Amino acid sequence: MAGHTSASFLKKWLGDQAEVIVVSPRPDYNWIPSNIWVGVGLLKPSQVLFPLLPIYEREGITFHQARATVLHPEGHGEDLKPFLEAESTREGHEGEALKVPYDFLVNATGSKLAFEATPGLGPKGHSLSVCTAPHAEEASRALDEAVERMKRGEHQRFLVGTGHGTCTCQGAAFEYIVNLEFELRARGVRDKAEITYLSNEYEMGDFGMGGIHIRRGGYVTPSSIFTESLFAERGLRWVTQAHVTGLEKGRADLEFLEWRAASSA
Ligand SMILES: Cc1cc2nc3c(=O)[nH]c(=O)nc-3n(C[C@H](O)[C@H](O)[C@H](O)COP(=O)(O)OP(=O)(O)OC[C@H]3O[C@@H](n4cnc5c(N)ncnc54)[C@H](O)[C@@H]3O)c2cc1C
């Protein structure tokens, strides 16, 4: 988001005065917030992804489909000009080395998914994700299977959270759980599902910024009340001040975070 946005504005503002170069490992742009719709099957991956190359060609931006591996802000050896080293991820050219000189660098490599910080977490373990479009597609397929089981009369338990206790993408988990509840109702199996939200935040509605106050209908309501009411209306359960420490098939181990454990000891 930050990198592609910067590149487009730099080209728009600087025009022919500058050469703008983008180095990014994937051929597509992913509108990440909409992955929460892919994860319940209401959008297809093709609706949240689009190819970058035609857009950059049209804008006059040079695009290298590659992964940056080393930055040399003061050059290297005899070459005192800044450059970065990268390796191609383009189909048929994987691993080919690239040297990209620059005068100004925008480093916008974002966050790194760290499933490995929690035993059993992630699509290669025992949980699903909506963090990337392919992950979200896999989550949607798993939801279809769970719905089939519920249609046959089975009870299913869903636990939705942000993963490791240091993760802070609560907005996505919150949006996904309400989408999930909506979709289970739409598919006529809501009564077979128990849905729980797991958050490392102090209270519901915190959203990584200590909560908000909403002025509505002459009242000022804290987001904790607003969010708890929304969940209560929908029969969603919640556990706050906790995170997952390990996952096995069909089982999650949770731990209350230090301050809660201390206050309830
Ligand atoms: C499901 C979901 C829903 C969300 N919904 C919202 C929302 O509604 N509102 C909101 O504000 N935020 C939302 N977010 C958070 C938002 O998506 C992120 O905050 C935002 O994408 C961060 O932007 P960024 O540019 O820093 O990183 P990213 O968008 O992650 O971009 C980083 C880029 O760097 C590339 N990269 C990584 N390593 C290298 C390398 N070595 N060389 C070259 N390129 C590299 C990556 O491939 C990627 O393209 C959501 C997140 C998720 C997962």
PDB file of C-alpha atoms and ligand atoms in Angstrom:
ATOM      1  CA  MET A   1       0.000   0.000   0.000  1.00  0.00           C
ATOM      2  CA  ALA A   2       2.605   2.551   1.071  1.00  0.00           C
ATOM      3  CA  GLY A   3       5.135   1.633  -1.636  1.00  0.00           C
ATOM      4  CA  HIS A   4       2.800   1.617  -4.622  1.00  0.00           C
ATOM      5  CA  THR A   5       1.032   4.758  -3.410  1.00  0.00           C
ATOM      6  CA  SER A   6       4.390   6.569  -3.006  1.00  0.00           C
ATOM      7  CA  ALA A   7       5.540   5.487  -6.468  1.00  0.00           C
ATOM      8  CA  SER A   8       2.342   6.704  -8.138  1.00  0.00           C
ATOM      9  CA  PHE A   9       2.423  10.091  -6.402  1.00  0.00           C
ATOM     10  CA  LEU A  10       6.148  10.561  -7.048  1.00  0.00           C
ATOM     11  CA  LYS A  11       5.593   9.994 -10.761  1.00  0.00           C
ATOM     12  CA  LYS A  12       2.527  12.243 -10.793  1.00  0.00           C
ATOM     13  CA  TRP A  13       4.339  15.091  -9.011  1.00  0.00           C
ATOM     14  CA  LEU A  14       7.816  14.747 -10.549  1.00  0.00           C
ATOM     15  CA  GLY A  15       6.918  13.594 -14.064  1.00  0.00           C
ATOM     16  CA  ASP A  16       9.924  13.440 -16.384  1.00  0.00           C
ATOM     17  CA  GLN A  17      12.230  15.030 -13.794  1.00  0.00           C
ATOM     18  CA  ALA A  18      12.670  11.643 -12.145  1.00  0.00           C
ATOM     19  CA  GLU A  19      12.828   7.987 -12.953  1.00  0.00           C
ATOM     20  CA  VAL A  20      10.595   6.103 -10.532  1.00  0.00           C
ATOM     21  CA  ILE A  21      11.446   2.421 -10.014  1.00  0.00           C
ATOM     22  CA  VAL A  22       9.372  -0.096  -8.057  1.00  0.00           C
ATOM     23  CA  VAL A  23      10.842  -3.359  -6.753  1.00  0.00           C
ATOM     24  CA  SER A  24       8.175  -5.729  -5.477  1.00  0.00           C
ATOM     25  CA  PRO A  25       8.139  -9.545  -5.358  1.00  0.00           C
ATOM     26  CA  ARG A  26       4.549 -10.132  -6.465  1.00  0.00           C
ATOM     27  CA  PRO A  27       3.144  -9.389  -9.928  1.00  0.00           C
ATOM     28  CA  ASP A  28      -0.151  -8.154  -8.449  1.00  0.00           C
ATOM     29  CA  TYR A  29      -1.407  -5.438  -6.163  1.00  0.00           C
ATOM     30  CA  ASN A  30      -3.557  -6.815  -3.351  1.00  0.00           C
ATOM     31  CA  TRP A  31      -6.209  -4.571  -1.801  1.00  0.00           C
ATOM     32  CA  ILE A  32      -5.580  -6.258   1.557  1.00  0.00           C
ATOM     33  CA  PRO A  33      -8.609  -4.941   3.543  1.00  0.00           C
ATOM     34  CA  SER A  34     -10.974  -6.766   1.164  1.00  0.00           C
ATOM     35  CA  ASN A  35      -9.338 -10.144   1.915  1.00  0.00           C
ATOM     36  CA  ILE A  36     -11.921 -10.394   4.724  1.00  0.00           C
ATOM     37  CA  TRP A  37     -14.604 -10.760   2.015  1.00  0.00           C
ATOM     38  CA  VAL A  38     -12.565 -13.404   0.153  1.00  0.00           C
ATOM     39  CA  GLY A  39     -12.282 -15.360   3.422  1.00  0.00           C
ATOM     40  CA  VAL A  40     -16.066 -15.845   3.567  1.00  0.00           C
ATOM     41  CA  GLY A  41     -16.471 -16.462  -0.179  1.00  0.00           C
ATOM     42  CA  LEU A  42     -18.219 -13.145  -0.952  1.00  0.00           C
ATOM     43  CA  LEU A  43     -15.373 -11.941  -3.213  1.00  0.00           C
ATOM     44  CA  LYS A  44     -13.009 -13.926  -5.410  1.00  0.00           C
ATOM     45  CA  PRO A  45      -9.212 -13.439  -5.221  1.00  0.00           C
ATOM     46  CA  SER A  46      -9.367 -11.916  -8.738  1.00  0.00           C
ATOM     47  CA  GLN A  47     -11.536  -9.114  -7.305  1.00  0.00           C
ATOM     48  CA  VAL A  48      -8.891  -8.052  -4.764  1.00  0.00           C
ATOM     49  CA  LEU A  49      -5.822  -8.528  -6.975  1.00  0.00           C
ATOM     50  CA  PHE A  50      -4.805  -6.741 -10.161  1.00  0.00           C
ATOM     51  CA  PRO A  51      -1.609  -6.893 -12.244  1.00  0.00           C
ATOM     52  CA  LEU A  52       0.888  -4.092 -11.615  1.00  0.00           C
ATOM     53  CA  LEU A  53       2.885  -4.182 -14.845  1.00  0.00           C
ATOM     54  CA  PRO A  54       0.234  -2.695 -17.221  1.00  0.00           C
ATOM     55  CA  ILE A  55      -0.425   0.161 -14.776  1.00  0.00           C
ATOM     56  CA  TYR A  56       3.252   0.952 -14.285  1.00  0.00           C
ATOM     57  CA  GLU A  57       3.873   0.784 -18.048  1.00  0.00           C
ATOM     58  CA  ARG A  58       1.047   3.278 -18.583  1.00  0.00           C
ATOM     59  CA  GLU A  59       2.366   5.583 -15.819  1.00  0.00           C
ATOM     60  CA  GLY A  60       5.972   5.418 -17.098  1.00  0.00           C
ATOM     61  CA  ILE A  61       7.227   3.726 -13.895  1.00  0.00           C
ATOM     62  CA  THR A  62       9.888   1.009 -14.133  1.00  0.00           C
ATOM     63  CA  PHE A  63       8.719  -2.182 -12.423  1.00  0.00           C
ATOM     64  CA  HIS A  64      11.042  -4.986 -11.323  1.00  0.00           C
ATOM     65  CA  GLN A  65       9.264  -8.062 -10.019  1.00  0.00           C
ATOM     66  CA  ALA A  66      11.961  -8.895  -7.485  1.00  0.00           C
ATOM     67  CA  ARG A  67      12.769  -9.154  -3.799  1.00  0.00           C
ATOM     68  CA  ALA A  68      15.262  -6.664  -2.367  1.00  0.00           C
ATOM     69  CA  THR A  69      17.968  -8.527  -0.470  1.00  0.00           C
ATOM     70  CA  VAL A  70      20.636  -5.920   0.450  1.00  0.00           C
ATOM     71  CA  LEU A  71      20.602  -2.119   0.737  1.00  0.00           C
ATOM     72  CA  HIS A  72      23.835  -0.209   0.069  1.00  0.00           C
ATOM     73  CA  PRO A  73      22.993   3.392   1.066  1.00  0.00           C
ATOM     74  CA  GLU A  74      26.656   4.431   0.765  1.00  0.00           C
ATOM     75  CA  GLY A  75      27.479   2.235  -2.191  1.00  0.00           C
ATOM     76  CA  HIS A  76      29.944  -0.613  -2.040  1.00  0.00           C
ATOM     77  CA  GLY A  77      33.674  -0.882  -2.820  1.00  0.00           C
ATOM     78  CA  GLU A  78      34.632   1.458  -5.679  1.00  0.00           C
ATOM     79  CA  ASP A  79      30.995   2.293  -6.373  1.00  0.00           C
ATOM     80  CA  LEU A  80      30.046   5.079  -3.938  1.00  0.00           C
ATOM     81  CA  LYS A  81      26.513   5.621  -5.257  1.00  0.00           C
ATOM     82  CA  PRO A  82      23.583   4.089  -3.323  1.00  0.00           C
ATOM     83  CA  PHE A  83      22.097   0.940  -4.793  1.00  0.00           C
ATOM     84  CA  LEU A  84      20.133  -2.099  -3.765  1.00  0.00           C
ATOM     85  CA  GLU A  85      20.613  -5.716  -4.597  1.00  0.00           C
ATOM     86  CA  ALA A  86      17.567  -7.754  -5.496  1.00  0.00           C
ATOM     87  CA  GLU A  87      16.703 -11.184  -6.840  1.00  0.00           C
ATOM     88  CA  SER A  88      14.055 -11.724  -9.468  1.00  0.00           C
ATOM     89  CA  THR A  89      10.808 -13.533  -8.600  1.00  0.00           C
ATOM     90  CA  ARG A  90       9.523 -13.368 -12.189  1.00  0.00           C
ATOM     91  CA  GLU A  91       8.389 -16.719 -13.543  1.00  0.00           C
ATOM     92  CA  GLY A  92      11.256 -18.315 -15.468  1.00  0.00           C
ATOM     93  CA  HIS A  93      13.787 -15.813 -14.026  1.00  0.00           C
ATOM     94  CA  GLU A  94      13.633 -16.757 -10.337  1.00  0.00           C
ATOM     95  CA  GLY A  95      16.812 -15.955  -8.398  1.00  0.00           C
ATOM     96  CA  GLU A  96      18.401 -13.812 -11.140  1.00  0.00           C
ATOM     97  CA  ALA A  97      20.443 -11.011  -9.532  1.00  0.00           C
ATOM     98  CA  LEU A  98      19.564  -7.345 -10.062  1.00  0.00           C
ATOM     99  CA  LYS A  99      21.446  -4.176  -9.091  1.00  0.00           C
ATOM    100  CA  VAL A 100      19.214  -1.088  -8.833  1.00  0.00           C
ATOM    101  CA  PRO A 101      20.947   2.311  -8.327  1.00  0.00           C
ATOM    102  CA  TYR A 102      18.957   5.077  -6.616  1.00  0.00           C
ATOM    103  CA  ASP A 103      19.204   8.623  -5.271  1.00  0.00           C
ATOM    104  CA  PHE A 104      16.255   8.397  -2.869  1.00  0.00           C
ATOM    105  CA  LEU A 105      14.829   5.232  -1.394  1.00  0.00           C
ATOM    106  CA  VAL A 106      11.328   4.579  -0.071  1.00  0.00           C
ATOM    107  CA  ASN A 107      11.578   1.397   1.991  1.00  0.00           C
ATOM    108  CA  ALA A 108       7.995   0.162   2.433  1.00  0.00           C
ATOM    109  CA  THR A 109       8.318  -3.564   3.027  1.00  0.00           C
ATOM    110  CA  GLY A 110       5.453  -3.666   5.542  1.00  0.00           C
ATOM    111  CA  SER A 111       4.969  -6.189   8.307  1.00  0.00           C
ATOM    112  CA  LYS A 112       6.115  -9.812   8.216  1.00  0.00           C
ATOM    113  CA  LEU A 113       3.682 -12.598   9.010  1.00  0.00           C
ATOM    114  CA  ALA A 114       5.206 -14.508  11.929  1.00  0.00           C
ATOM    115  CA  PHE A 115       3.100 -17.654  12.328  1.00  0.00           C
ATOM    116  CA  GLU A 116       6.247 -19.474  13.431  1.00  0.00           C
ATOM    117  CA  ALA A 117       6.213 -17.480  16.710  1.00  0.00           C
ATOM    118  CA  THR A 118       3.286 -19.648  17.911  1.00  0.00           C
ATOM    119  CA  PRO A 119       3.491 -23.456  17.693  1.00  0.00           C
ATOM    120  CA  GLY A 120       0.833 -24.844  15.337  1.00  0.00           C
ATOM    121  CA  LEU A 121      -0.371 -21.422  14.111  1.00  0.00           C
ATOM    122  CA  GLY A 122      -0.931 -20.612  10.438  1.00  0.00           C
ATOM    123  CA  PRO A 123      -2.110 -22.293   7.242  1.00  0.00           C
ATOM    124  CA  LYS A 124       0.813 -24.735   7.414  1.00  0.00           C
ATOM    125  CA  GLY A 125      -0.278 -25.605  10.975  1.00  0.00           C
ATOM    126  CA  HIS A 126      -3.779 -25.787  12.397  1.00  0.00           C
ATOM    127  CA  SER A 127      -5.325 -22.372  11.748  1.00  0.00           C
ATOM    128  CA  LEU A 128      -6.435 -20.361   8.753  1.00  0.00           C
ATOM    129  CA  SER A 129      -5.631 -16.791   7.796  1.00  0.00           C
ATOM    130  CA  VAL A 130      -7.068 -13.940   5.716  1.00  0.00           C
ATOM    131  CA  CYS A 131      -3.801 -11.985   5.641  1.00  0.00           C
ATOM    132  CA  THR A 132      -3.112 -12.677   1.946  1.00  0.00           C
ATOM    133  CA  ALA A 133      -5.515 -13.396  -0.931  1.00  0.00           C
ATOM    134  CA  PRO A 134      -4.435 -17.090  -1.262  1.00  0.00           C
ATOM    135  CA  HIS A 135      -4.773 -17.555   2.531  1.00  0.00           C
ATOM    136  CA  ALA A 136      -8.247 -16.005   2.409  1.00  0.00           C
ATOM    137  CA  GLU A 137      -9.267 -18.294  -0.457  1.00  0.00           C
ATOM    138  CA  GLU A 138      -8.184 -21.306   1.600  1.00  0.00           C
ATOM    139  CA  ALA A 139     -10.194 -19.978   4.586  1.00  0.00           C
ATOM    140  CA  SER A 140     -13.258 -19.667   2.346  1.00  0.00           C
ATOM    141  CA  ARG A 141     -12.896 -23.302   1.202  1.00  0.00           C
ATOM    142  CA  ALA A 142     -12.585 -24.447   4.836  1.00  0.00           C
ATOM    143  CA  LEU A 143     -15.720 -22.450   5.676  1.00  0.00           C
ATOM    144  CA  ASP A 144     -17.617 -24.198   2.836  1.00  0.00           C
ATOM    145  CA  GLU A 145     -16.605 -27.570   4.322  1.00  0.00           C
ATOM    146  CA  ALA A 146     -17.653 -26.505   7.837  1.00  0.00           C
ATOM    147  CA  VAL A 147     -21.026 -25.326   6.479  1.00  0.00           C
ATOM    148  CA  GLU A 148     -21.535 -28.722   4.810  1.00  0.00           C
ATOM    149  CA  ARG A 149     -20.847 -30.433   8.148  1.00  0.00           C
ATOM    150  CA  MET A 150     -23.326 -28.110   9.911  1.00  0.00           C
ATOM    151  CA  LYS A 151     -25.948 -28.873   7.262  1.00  0.00           C
ATOM    152  CA  ARG A 152     -25.496 -32.539   8.186  1.00  0.00           C
ATOM    153  CA  GLY A 153     -26.260 -31.575  11.804  1.00  0.00           C
ATOM    154  CA  GLU A 154     -22.726 -31.270  13.208  1.00  0.00           C
ATOM    155  CA  HIS A 155     -21.859 -28.519  15.679  1.00  0.00           C
ATOM    156  CA  GLN A 156     -18.819 -26.351  14.804  1.00  0.00           C
ATOM    157  CA  ARG A 157     -16.737 -24.030  16.990  1.00  0.00           C
ATOM    158  CA  PHE A 158     -15.005 -21.035  15.417  1.00  0.00           C
ATOM    159  CA  LEU A 159     -12.253 -19.086  17.171  1.00  0.00           C
ATOM    160  CA  VAL A 160     -11.243 -15.806  15.500  1.00  0.00           C
ATOM    161  CA  GLY A 161      -8.284 -13.735  16.659  1.00  0.00           C
ATOM    162  CA  THR A 162      -5.085 -12.007  15.635  1.00  0.00           C
ATOM    163  CA  GLY A 163      -2.642 -14.820  16.421  1.00  0.00           C
ATOM    164  CA  HIS A 164       0.363 -14.113  18.606  1.00  0.00           C
ATOM    165  CA  GLY A 165      -0.216 -11.806  21.583  1.00  0.00           C
ATOM    166  CA  THR A 166       2.007  -9.101  20.128  1.00  0.00           C
ATOM    167  CA  CYS A 167      -0.029  -8.820  16.894  1.00  0.00           C
ATOM    168  CA  THR A 168      -2.147  -5.704  16.441  1.00  0.00           C
ATOM    169  CA  CYS A 169      -4.413  -6.243  13.428  1.00  0.00           C
ATOM    170  CA  GLN A 170      -7.599  -6.316  15.534  1.00  0.00           C
ATOM    171  CA  GLY A 171      -9.650  -4.461  12.914  1.00  0.00           C
ATOM    172  CA  ALA A 172      -9.278  -7.324  10.426  1.00  0.00           C
ATOM    173  CA  ALA A 173     -10.203  -9.999  13.010  1.00  0.00           C
ATOM    174  CA  PHE A 174     -13.193  -7.940  14.138  1.00  0.00           C
ATOM    175  CA  GLU A 175     -14.412  -7.445  10.558  1.00  0.00           C
ATOM    176  CA  TYR A 176     -13.875 -11.103   9.738  1.00  0.00           C
ATOM    177  CA  ILE A 177     -15.848 -12.400  12.727  1.00  0.00           C
ATOM    178  CA  VAL A 178     -18.900 -10.258  11.916  1.00  0.00           C
ATOM    179  CA  ASN A 179     -18.660 -11.327   8.256  1.00  0.00           C
ATOM    180  CA  LEU A 180     -18.443 -14.951   9.373  1.00  0.00           C
ATOM    181  CA  GLU A 181     -21.511 -14.642  11.612  1.00  0.00           C
ATOM    182  CA  PHE A 182     -23.443 -12.899   8.818  1.00  0.00           C
ATOM    183  CA  GLU A 183     -22.490 -15.578   6.313  1.00  0.00           C
ATOM    184  CA  LEU A 184     -23.429 -18.478   8.610  1.00  0.00           C
ATOM    185  CA  ARG A 185     -26.850 -16.868   9.098  1.00  0.00           C
ATOM    186  CA  ALA A 186     -27.186 -16.360   5.328  1.00  0.00           C
ATOM    187  CA  ARG A 187     -26.379 -20.035   4.739  1.00  0.00           C
ATOM    188  CA  GLY A 188     -28.971 -21.132   7.342  1.00  0.00           C
ATOM    189  CA  VAL A 189     -26.573 -22.823   9.798  1.00  0.00           C
ATOM    190  CA  ARG A 190     -26.020 -20.148  12.464  1.00  0.00           C
ATOM    191  CA  ASP A 191     -27.685 -22.283  15.156  1.00  0.00           C
ATOM    192  CA  LYS A 192     -24.994 -24.956  14.694  1.00  0.00           C
ATOM    193  CA  ALA A 193     -22.083 -22.574  15.296  1.00  0.00           C
ATOM    194  CA  GLU A 194     -20.383 -21.310  18.426  1.00  0.00           C
ATOM    195  CA  ILE A 195     -18.258 -18.286  17.532  1.00  0.00           C
ATOM    196  CA  THR A 196     -15.658 -16.767  19.867  1.00  0.00           C
ATOM    197  CA  TYR A 197     -13.458 -13.719  19.436  1.00  0.00           C
ATOM    198  CA  LEU A 198     -10.038 -13.788  21.065  1.00  0.00           C
ATOM    199  CA  SER A 199      -8.324 -10.453  21.615  1.00  0.00           C
ATOM    200  CA  ASN A 200      -5.109  -9.407  23.314  1.00  0.00           C
ATOM    201  CA  GLU A 201      -6.624  -5.970  23.905  1.00  0.00           C
ATOM    202  CA  TYR A 202      -7.600  -4.611  27.296  1.00  0.00           C
ATOM    203  CA  GLU A 203     -11.273  -4.463  26.406  1.00  0.00           C
ATOM    204  CA  MET A 204     -13.559  -4.841  23.412  1.00  0.00           C
ATOM    205  CA  GLY A 205     -13.548  -1.931  20.954  1.00  0.00           C
ATOM    206  CA  ASP A 206     -10.014  -0.893  21.848  1.00  0.00           C
ATOM    207  CA  PHE A 207      -8.848  -1.313  18.204  1.00  0.00           C
ATOM    208  CA  GLY A 208      -5.218  -0.583  18.980  1.00  0.00           C
ATOM    209  CA  MET A 209      -5.883   3.036  19.948  1.00  0.00           C
ATOM    210  CA  GLY A 210      -7.333   2.820  23.447  1.00  0.00           C
ATOM    211  CA  GLY A 211     -10.904   2.859  22.131  1.00  0.00           C
ATOM    212  CA  ILE A 212     -13.002   5.650  20.647  1.00  0.00           C
ATOM    213  CA  HIS A 213     -16.127   7.564  21.645  1.00  0.00           C
ATOM    214  CA  ILE A 214     -18.992   7.609  19.181  1.00  0.00           C
ATOM    215  CA  ARG A 215     -21.461  10.500  19.178  1.00  0.00           C
ATOM    216  CA  ARG A 216     -24.795   9.165  18.013  1.00  0.00           C
ATOM    217  CA  GLY A 217     -28.452  10.077  18.633  1.00  0.00           C
ATOM    218  CA  GLY A 218     -27.503  12.610  21.314  1.00  0.00           C
ATOM    219  CA  TYR A 219     -25.377  10.095  23.288  1.00  0.00           C
ATOM    220  CA  VAL A 220     -21.631   9.637  23.499  1.00  0.00           C
ATOM    221  CA  THR A 221     -20.938   5.897  23.642  1.00  0.00           C
ATOM    222  CA  PRO A 222     -17.535   4.307  24.310  1.00  0.00           C
ATOM    223  CA  SER A 223     -16.514   1.768  21.668  1.00  0.00           C
ATOM    224  CA  SER A 224     -16.360  -0.976  24.338  1.00  0.00           C
ATOM    225  CA  ILE A 225     -20.141  -0.683  24.925  1.00  0.00           C
ATOM    226  CA  PHE A 226     -20.812  -0.289  21.188  1.00  0.00           C
ATOM    227  CA  THR A 227     -18.770  -3.402  20.314  1.00  0.00           C
ATOM    228  CA  GLU A 228     -20.041  -5.571  23.167  1.00  0.00           C
ATOM    229  CA  SER A 229     -23.648  -4.666  22.222  1.00  0.00           C
ATOM    230  CA  LEU A 230     -22.960  -5.579  18.592  1.00  0.00           C
ATOM    231  CA  PHE A 231     -21.526  -8.939  19.674  1.00  0.00           C
ATOM    232  CA  ALA A 232     -24.290  -9.636  22.214  1.00  0.00           C
ATOM    233  CA  GLU A 233     -26.967  -8.958  19.564  1.00  0.00           C
ATOM    234  CA  ARG A 234     -25.290 -11.509  17.296  1.00  0.00           C
ATOM    235  CA  GLY A 235     -24.628 -14.146  19.954  1.00  0.00           C
ATOM    236  CA  LEU A 236     -20.853 -13.808  19.578  1.00  0.00           C
ATOM    237  CA  ARG A 237     -18.681 -14.672  22.585  1.00  0.00           C
ATOM    238  CA  TRP A 238     -15.452 -12.884  23.439  1.00  0.00           C
ATOM    239  CA  VAL A 239     -12.295 -13.381  25.488  1.00  0.00           C
ATOM    240  CA  THR A 240     -10.095 -10.307  25.997  1.00  0.00           C
ATOM    241  CA  GLN A 241      -6.617  -9.781  27.505  1.00  0.00           C
ATOM    242  CA  ALA A 242      -5.539 -13.193  26.243  1.00  0.00           C
ATOM    243  CA  HIS A 243      -3.727 -14.782  23.354  1.00  0.00           C
ATOM    244  CA  VAL A 244      -3.113 -18.168  21.819  1.00  0.00           C
ATOM    245  CA  THR A 245       0.076 -19.965  22.886  1.00  0.00           C
ATOM    246  CA  GLY A 246      -0.270 -23.131  20.833  1.00  0.00           C
ATOM    247  CA  LEU A 247      -2.584 -24.952  18.460  1.00  0.00           C
ATOM    248  CA  GLU A 248      -3.291 -28.573  17.752  1.00  0.00           C
ATOM    249  CA  LYS A 249      -5.968 -29.966  15.465  1.00  0.00           C
ATOM    250  CA  GLY A 250      -9.284 -28.899  17.024  1.00  0.00           C
ATOM    251  CA  ARG A 251      -7.677 -27.354  20.105  1.00  0.00           C
ATOM    252  CA  ALA A 252      -6.239 -23.950  21.033  1.00  0.00           C
ATOM    253  CA  ASP A 253      -4.277 -23.233  24.208  1.00  0.00           C
ATOM    254  CA  LEU A 254      -4.859 -19.724  25.529  1.00  0.00           C
ATOM    255  CA  GLU A 255      -3.023 -17.664  28.074  1.00  0.00           C
ATOM    256  CA  PHE A 256      -4.180 -14.526  29.847  1.00  0.00           C
ATOM    257  CA  LEU A 257      -1.734 -11.685  29.410  1.00  0.00           C
ATOM    258  CA  GLU A 258       0.406 -10.696  32.364  1.00  0.00           C
ATOM    259  CA  TRP A 259      -1.663  -7.803  33.750  1.00  0.00           C
ATOM    260  CA  ARG A 260      -4.926  -9.820  33.683  1.00  0.00           C
ATOM    261  CA  ALA A 261      -3.276 -12.899  35.198  1.00  0.00           C
ATOM    262  CA  ALA A 262      -1.874 -10.691  37.985  1.00  0.00           C
ATOM    263  CA  SER A 263      -5.175  -8.905  38.703  1.00  0.00           C
ATOM    264  CA  SER A 264      -7.200 -12.123  38.845  1.00  0.00           C
ATOM    265  CA  ALA A 265      -4.609 -14.181  40.737  1.00  0.00           C
TER     266      ALA A 265
HETATM  267  C1  LIG B   1      -7.223  -8.908   6.344  1.00  0.00           C
HETATM  268  C2  LIG B   1      -6.714  -7.514   6.609  1.00  0.00           C
HETATM  269  C3  LIG B   1      -7.615  -6.452   6.617  1.00  0.00           C
HETATM  270  C4  LIG B   1      -7.161  -5.164   6.874  1.00  0.00           C
HETATM  271  N1  LIG B   1      -8.067  -4.134   6.881  1.00  0.00           N
HETATM  272  C5  LIG B   1      -7.634  -2.861   7.096  1.00  0.00           C
HETATM  273  C6  LIG B   1      -8.553  -1.776   7.063  1.00  0.00           C
HETATM  274  O1  LIG B   1      -9.767  -1.956   6.869  1.00  0.00           O
HETATM  275  N2  LIG B   1      -8.071  -0.522   7.277  1.00  0.00           N
HETATM  276  C7  LIG B   1      -6.732  -0.297   7.495  1.00  0.00           C
HETATM  277  O2  LIG B   1      -6.337   0.853   7.675  1.00  0.00           O
HETATM  278  N3  LIG B   1      -5.840  -1.313   7.509  1.00  0.00           N
HETATM  279  C8  LIG B   1      -6.256  -2.581   7.321  1.00  0.00           C
HETATM  280  N4  LIG B   1      -5.363  -3.614   7.356  1.00  0.00           N
HETATM  281  C9  LIG B   1      -3.945  -3.307   7.602  1.00  0.00           C
HETATM  282  C10 LIG B   1      -3.281  -2.811   6.305  1.00  0.00           C
HETATM  283  O3  LIG B   1      -3.497  -3.750   5.278  1.00  0.00           O
HETATM  284  C11 LIG B   1      -1.792  -2.636   6.563  1.00  0.00           C
HETATM  285  O4  LIG B   1      -1.630  -1.729   7.630  1.00  0.00           O
HETATM  286  C12 LIG B   1      -1.112  -2.088   5.317  1.00  0.00           C
HETATM  287  O5  LIG B   1      -1.202  -3.006   4.254  1.00  0.00           O
HETATM  288  C13 LIG B   1       0.344  -1.801   5.622  1.00  0.00           C
HETATM  289  O6  LIG B   1       0.878  -1.197   4.464  1.00  0.00           O
HETATM  290  P1  LIG B   1       2.409  -1.268   4.129  1.00  0.00           P
HETATM  291  O7  LIG B   1       2.593  -0.580   2.815  1.00  0.00           O
HETATM  292  O8  LIG B   1       3.200  -0.824   5.301  1.00  0.00           O
HETATM  293  O9  LIG B   1       2.714  -2.831   3.976  1.00  0.00           O
HETATM  294  P2  LIG B   1       2.108  -3.875   2.921  1.00  0.00           P
HETATM  295  O10 LIG B   1       0.827  -3.402   2.347  1.00  0.00           O
HETATM  296  O11 LIG B   1       2.150  -5.199   3.620  1.00  0.00           O
HETATM  297  O12 LIG B   1       3.178  -3.847   1.750  1.00  0.00           O
HETATM  298  C14 LIG B   1       4.486  -4.338   1.937  1.00  0.00           C
HETATM  299  C15 LIG B   1       5.004  -4.747   0.576  1.00  0.00           C
HETATM  300  O13 LIG B   1       6.404  -4.968   0.648  1.00  0.00           O
HETATM  301  C16 LIG B   1       6.696  -6.098  -0.144  1.00  0.00           C
HETATM  302  N5  LIG B   1       7.989  -6.636   0.310  1.00  0.00           N
HETATM  303  C17 LIG B   1       8.262  -7.336   1.424  1.00  0.00           C
HETATM  304  N6  LIG B   1       9.563  -7.658   1.465  1.00  0.00           N
HETATM  305  C18 LIG B   1      10.136  -7.133   0.346  1.00  0.00           C
HETATM  306  C19 LIG B   1      11.469  -7.135  -0.187  1.00  0.00           C
HETATM  307  N7  LIG B   1      12.484  -7.731   0.435  1.00  0.00           N
HETATM  308  N8  LIG B   1      11.672  -6.510  -1.376  1.00  0.00           N
HETATM  309  C20 LIG B   1      10.657  -5.888  -2.036  1.00  0.00           C
HETATM  310  N9  LIG B   1       9.379  -5.854  -1.564  1.00  0.00           N
HETATM  311  C21 LIG B   1       9.138  -6.473  -0.400  1.00  0.00           C
HETATM  312  C22 LIG B   1       5.518  -7.041   0.110  1.00  0.00           C
HETATM  313  O14 LIG B   1       5.423  -8.020  -0.897  1.00  0.00           O
HETATM  314  C23 LIG B   1       4.366  -6.047   0.068  1.00  0.00           C
HETATM  315  O15 LIG B   1       3.907  -5.849  -1.245  1.00  0.00           O
HETATM  316  C24 LIG B   1      -5.782  -4.934   7.116  1.00  0.00           C
HETATM  317  C25 LIG B   1      -4.876  -6.002   7.117  1.00  0.00           C
HETATM  318  C26 LIG B   1      -5.336  -7.293   6.878  1.00  0.00           C
HETATM  319  C27 LIG B   1      -4.347  -8.443   6.862  1.00  0.00           C
END
